Every structure is written in structure tokens, then in C-alpha cells.
Short mmCIF file of C-alpha atoms in Angstrom, two decimals:
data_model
loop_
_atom_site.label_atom_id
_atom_site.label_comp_id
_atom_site.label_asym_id
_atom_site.label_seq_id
_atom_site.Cartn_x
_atom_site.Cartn_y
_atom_site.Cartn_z
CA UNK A 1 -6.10 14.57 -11.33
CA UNK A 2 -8.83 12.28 -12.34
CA UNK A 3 -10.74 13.13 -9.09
CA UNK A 4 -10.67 16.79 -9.92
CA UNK A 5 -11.73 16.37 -13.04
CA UNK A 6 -15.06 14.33 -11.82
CA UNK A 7 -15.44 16.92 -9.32
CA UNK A 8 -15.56 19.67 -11.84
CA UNK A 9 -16.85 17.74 -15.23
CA UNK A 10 -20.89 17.98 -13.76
CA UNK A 11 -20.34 21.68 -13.78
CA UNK A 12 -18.87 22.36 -16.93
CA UNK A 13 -20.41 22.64 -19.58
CA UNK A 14 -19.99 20.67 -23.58
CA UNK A 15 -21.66 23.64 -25.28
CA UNK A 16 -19.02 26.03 -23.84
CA UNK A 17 -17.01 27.20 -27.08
CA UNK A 18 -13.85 28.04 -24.90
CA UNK A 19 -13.59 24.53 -23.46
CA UNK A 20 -15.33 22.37 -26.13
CA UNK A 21 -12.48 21.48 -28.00
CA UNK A 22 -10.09 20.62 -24.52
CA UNK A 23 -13.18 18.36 -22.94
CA UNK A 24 -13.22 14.62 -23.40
CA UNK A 25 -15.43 12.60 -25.58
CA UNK A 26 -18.34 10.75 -24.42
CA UNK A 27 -16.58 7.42 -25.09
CA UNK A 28 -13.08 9.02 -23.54
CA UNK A 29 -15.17 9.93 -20.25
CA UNK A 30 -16.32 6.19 -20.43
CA UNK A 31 -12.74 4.88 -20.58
CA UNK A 32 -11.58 7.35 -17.78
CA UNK A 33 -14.16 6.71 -15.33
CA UNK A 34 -12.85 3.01 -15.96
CA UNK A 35 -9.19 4.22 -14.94
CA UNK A 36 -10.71 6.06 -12.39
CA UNK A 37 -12.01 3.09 -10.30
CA UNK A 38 -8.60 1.11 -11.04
CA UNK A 39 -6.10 3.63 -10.11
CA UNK A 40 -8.62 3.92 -6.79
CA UNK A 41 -7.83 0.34 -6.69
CA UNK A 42 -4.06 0.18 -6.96
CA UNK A 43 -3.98 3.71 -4.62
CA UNK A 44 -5.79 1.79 -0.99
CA UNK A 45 -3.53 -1.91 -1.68
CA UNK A 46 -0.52 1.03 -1.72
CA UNK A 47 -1.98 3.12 1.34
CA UNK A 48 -2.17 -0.11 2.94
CA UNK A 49 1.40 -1.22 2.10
CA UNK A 50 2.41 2.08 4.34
CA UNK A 51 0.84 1.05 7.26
CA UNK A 52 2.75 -0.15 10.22
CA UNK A 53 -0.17 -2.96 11.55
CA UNK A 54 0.52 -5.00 7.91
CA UNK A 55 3.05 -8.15 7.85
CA UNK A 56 4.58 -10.07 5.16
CA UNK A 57 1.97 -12.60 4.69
CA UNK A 58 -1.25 -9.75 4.08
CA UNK A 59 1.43 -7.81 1.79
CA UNK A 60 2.39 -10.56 -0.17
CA UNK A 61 -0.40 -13.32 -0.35
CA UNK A 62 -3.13 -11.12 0.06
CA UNK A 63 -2.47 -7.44 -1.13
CA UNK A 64 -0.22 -7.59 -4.23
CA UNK A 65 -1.56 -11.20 -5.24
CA UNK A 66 -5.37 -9.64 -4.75
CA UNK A 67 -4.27 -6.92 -7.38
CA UNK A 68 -2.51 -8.93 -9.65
CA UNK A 69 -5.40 -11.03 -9.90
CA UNK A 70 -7.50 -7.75 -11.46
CA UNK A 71 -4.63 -6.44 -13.13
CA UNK A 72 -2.54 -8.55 -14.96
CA UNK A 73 -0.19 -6.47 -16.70
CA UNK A 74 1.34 -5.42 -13.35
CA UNK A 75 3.25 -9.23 -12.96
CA UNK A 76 6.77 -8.15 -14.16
CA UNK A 77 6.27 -5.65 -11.07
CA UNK A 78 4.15 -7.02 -8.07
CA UNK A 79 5.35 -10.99 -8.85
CA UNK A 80 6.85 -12.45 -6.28
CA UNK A 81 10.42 -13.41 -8.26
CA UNK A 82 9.68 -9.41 -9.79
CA UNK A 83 13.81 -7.80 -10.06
CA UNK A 84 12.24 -5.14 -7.37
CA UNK A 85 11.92 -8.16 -4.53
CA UNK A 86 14.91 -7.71 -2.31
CA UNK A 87 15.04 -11.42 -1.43
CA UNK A 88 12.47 -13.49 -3.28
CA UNK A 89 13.22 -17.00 -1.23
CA UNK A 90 13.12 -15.57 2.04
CA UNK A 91 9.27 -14.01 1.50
CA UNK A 92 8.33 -17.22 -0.45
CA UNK A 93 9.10 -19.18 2.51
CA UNK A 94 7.43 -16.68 4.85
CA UNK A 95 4.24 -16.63 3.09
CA UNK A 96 4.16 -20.16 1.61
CA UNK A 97 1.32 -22.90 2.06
CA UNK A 98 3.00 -25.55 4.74
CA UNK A 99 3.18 -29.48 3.88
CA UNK A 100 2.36 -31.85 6.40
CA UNK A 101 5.78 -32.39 7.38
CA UNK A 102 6.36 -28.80 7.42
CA UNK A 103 3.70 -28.41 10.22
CA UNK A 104 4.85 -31.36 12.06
CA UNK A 105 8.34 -29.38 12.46
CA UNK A 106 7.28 -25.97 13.14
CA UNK A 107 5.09 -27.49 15.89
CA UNK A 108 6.97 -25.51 18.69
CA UNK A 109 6.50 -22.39 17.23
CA UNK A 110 2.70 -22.79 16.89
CA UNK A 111 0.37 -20.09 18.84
CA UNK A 112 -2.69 -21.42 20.90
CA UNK A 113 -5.10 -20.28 18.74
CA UNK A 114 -7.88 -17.82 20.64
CA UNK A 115 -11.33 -17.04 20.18
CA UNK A 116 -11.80 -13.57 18.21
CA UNK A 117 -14.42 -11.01 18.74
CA UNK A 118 -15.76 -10.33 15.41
CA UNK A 119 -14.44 -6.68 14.44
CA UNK A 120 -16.74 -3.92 13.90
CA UNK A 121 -18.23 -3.45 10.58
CA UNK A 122 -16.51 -0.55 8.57
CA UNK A 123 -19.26 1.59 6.56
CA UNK A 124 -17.19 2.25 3.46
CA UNK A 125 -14.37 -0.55 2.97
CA UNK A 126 -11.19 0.37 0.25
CA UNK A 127 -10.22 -2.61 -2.29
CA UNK A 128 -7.50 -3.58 0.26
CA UNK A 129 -9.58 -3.80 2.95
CA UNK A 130 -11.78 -6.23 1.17
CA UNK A 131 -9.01 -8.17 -0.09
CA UNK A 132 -7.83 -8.60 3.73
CA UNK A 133 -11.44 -9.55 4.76
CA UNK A 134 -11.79 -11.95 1.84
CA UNK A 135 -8.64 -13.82 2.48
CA UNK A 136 -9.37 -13.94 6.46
CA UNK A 137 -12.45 -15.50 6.28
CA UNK A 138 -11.56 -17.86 3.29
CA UNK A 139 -9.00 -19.59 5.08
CA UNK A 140 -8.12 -20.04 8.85
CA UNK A 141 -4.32 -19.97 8.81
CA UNK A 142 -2.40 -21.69 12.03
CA UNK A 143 -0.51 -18.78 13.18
CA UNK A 144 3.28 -19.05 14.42
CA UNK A 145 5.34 -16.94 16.55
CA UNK A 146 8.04 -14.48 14.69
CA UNK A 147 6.11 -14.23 11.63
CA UNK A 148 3.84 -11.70 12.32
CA UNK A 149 6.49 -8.96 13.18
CA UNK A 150 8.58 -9.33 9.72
CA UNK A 151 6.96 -6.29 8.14
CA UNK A 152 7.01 -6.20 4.41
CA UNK A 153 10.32 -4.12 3.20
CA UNK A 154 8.53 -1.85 1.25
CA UNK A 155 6.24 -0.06 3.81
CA UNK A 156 9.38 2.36 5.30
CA UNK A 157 10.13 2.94 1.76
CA UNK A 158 6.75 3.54 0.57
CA UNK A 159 6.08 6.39 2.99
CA UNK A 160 9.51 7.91 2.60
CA UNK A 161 8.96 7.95 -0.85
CA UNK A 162 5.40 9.29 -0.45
CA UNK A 163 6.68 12.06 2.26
CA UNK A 164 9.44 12.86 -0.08
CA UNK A 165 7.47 13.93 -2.74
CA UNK A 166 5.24 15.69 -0.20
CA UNK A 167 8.51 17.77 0.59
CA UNK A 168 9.55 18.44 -2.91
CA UNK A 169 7.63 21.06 -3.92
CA UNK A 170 8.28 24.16 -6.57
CA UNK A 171 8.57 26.25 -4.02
CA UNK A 172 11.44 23.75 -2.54
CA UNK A 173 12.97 23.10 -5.66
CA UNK A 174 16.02 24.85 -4.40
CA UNK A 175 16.72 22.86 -1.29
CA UNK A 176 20.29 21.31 -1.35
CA UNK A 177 20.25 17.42 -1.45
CA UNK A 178 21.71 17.66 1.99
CA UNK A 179 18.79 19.67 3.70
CA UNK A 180 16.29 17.38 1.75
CA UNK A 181 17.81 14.28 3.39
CA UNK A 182 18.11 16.01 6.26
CA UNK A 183 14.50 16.72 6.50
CA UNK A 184 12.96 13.49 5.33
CA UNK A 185 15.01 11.70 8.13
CA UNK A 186 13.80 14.29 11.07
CA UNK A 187 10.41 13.13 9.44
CA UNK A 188 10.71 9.75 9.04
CA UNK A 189 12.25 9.07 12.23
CA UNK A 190 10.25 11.22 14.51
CA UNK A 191 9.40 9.18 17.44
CA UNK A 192 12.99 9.72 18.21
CA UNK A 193 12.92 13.24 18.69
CA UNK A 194 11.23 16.14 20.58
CA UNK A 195 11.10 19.72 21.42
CA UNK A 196 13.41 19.23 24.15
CA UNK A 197 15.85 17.10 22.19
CA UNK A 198 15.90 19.97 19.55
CA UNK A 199 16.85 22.42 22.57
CA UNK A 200 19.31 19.94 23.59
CA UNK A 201 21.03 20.42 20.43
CA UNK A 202 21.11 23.79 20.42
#
């Protein structure tokens, strides 16, 4: 909404009578513009929560700890002990900073560490893209095996969420809660299914 109205504010016009008294103040235009660039903000860290290349670790210590750093007020949501975490000492230890002895014992599962090629350069970079590419180069974490393929719980959710409100449109209002369900698991779980499983089960 706040897009469209940026779009269309440079082409309206304050001296308009039929719109004068519905348009926003200067100082209101200020403070939206403001909300404008956070809500762009808090929209790429949850993009990047959907995606299937993210693990535990960049969700956790790098994503929702990067935006809790610029917004605050989010902490009785996005903190890690936060009543939406499923199970709050299992993605502490996950994502925690290793002692010494720690490291001594999870020797075994250490990775031989390889040389990277440095990635390409992306021209226009969202918030959590920069957060990732902050964190990366800050620190050079040992990496060990198993961690890297515990996805964070919330990216399924996220997009079946997201798809789900996608689906439930005006013109859908009248689906029964058994065709919606229905549909959002055809769509979530897609790679499962084909045209010629569809004919099958016909």
C-alpha cells in the first residue's frame, strides 16, 4: 500500500480540492517514507526466511538478530526465548558461539575447510542480503557436518502462510475449508506431483 501510494503521490496533486483533504501532510509524508524503508526492511529478512538455501544459523544469528538490532520493539517476537520459538534450547545450541572444550569435542564432525571463489557482486542487495554479507565476512565460522541442513522451522510455514493468503481471495471467499486445504497442500507439496499423477488419479 505504501508503494502505491509513492508511485502515485508525484502525480497527484495538493491543490486538487477533491483530494486535498484525504492527502497526507508534509510532516505525515515524512514519517511514512520512514515506515516505508522499514517495512522494506522487515519484508527481504521475511522473503529470505522462505527460501529453501537458508539454515538455522543465517535465520537465527544473522537474519532476525540483524533486525532486532534496528528494531527493537520487535524482541517479545523475533527473541530467541520469544513464546513463538518451537524449541528455544535446541536452536540456541545450534547457533551458539563454541568454548574451547566445545571445539575440542565436536572435532570429528569438523569439515576441511575449502578455498571459496568470491561470489559475484549483486547490483542492488535487500537488507537481508547485507546482513548475510556482513556477518560472513565479519567472522569465519568452522563449519560442521549436520548443521547446515537443519532449516529454520519457520520457512515451510512462512510460504504456506504467504501462498495461503495468495489463495484467499474475495472472489474465493466461498471455498469450503476442505478445498482450501486441499489446494494449499497440492501447492505446497508440488514436487510430488505431475500431470500424469493427476491422470493416474483419475
Amino acid at each position: 500500500m505504501l508503494v502505491r501510494y509513492f508511485e502515485l503521490r508525484e502525480f497527484l496533486s495538493a491543490d486538487d480540492k477533491d483530494i486535498a483533504d484525504v492527502l497526507p501532510t508534509p510532516a505525515v509524508h515524512c514519517k511514512l517514507r520512514v515506515l516505508k524503508e522499514q517495512l522494506s526492511d522487515v519484508e527481504s529478512v521475511s522473503k529470505k526466511l522462505q527460501s529453501d538455501d537458508l539454515n538455522l544459523l543465517d535465520a537465527r544469528a544473522n537474519l532476525l538478530d540483524g533486525l532486532l538490532e534496528i528494531q527493537p520493539s520487535f524482541a517479545s517476537y523475533l527473541e530467541p526465548n520469544a513464546g513463538i520459538v518451537h524449541s528455544p534450547d535446541f536452536e540456541s545450541g545450534v547457533v551458539k558461539r563454541l568454548s574451547r572444550g566445545e571445539r575440542a569435542v565436536l572435532q570429528p564432525l569438523k569439515k576441511p575447510s575449502k578455498p571459496s571463489a568470491p561470489a559475484p557482486e549483486p547490483t542492488k542487495m535487500g537488507f537481508a542480503d547485507r546482513i548475510l554479507k556482513r556477518r560472513r565476512t565479519q567472522s569465519t565460522s568452522c563449519e560442521y557436518g549436520l548443521l547446515d541442513v537443519i532449516p529454520p522451522t519457520s520457512n515451510i510455514v512462512e510460504r504456506l502462510f504467504s501462498s495461503a493468503s495468495m489463495m484467499l481471495r474475495y472472489e474465493r471467499s466461498r471455498l469450503s475449508p476442505f478445498t482450501l486445504e486441499m489446494i494449499l497442500f497440492l501447492r505446497v507439496n508440488d514436487a510430488f506431483w505431475d500431470v500424469a499423477s493427476y491422470n493416474q488419479a483419475r
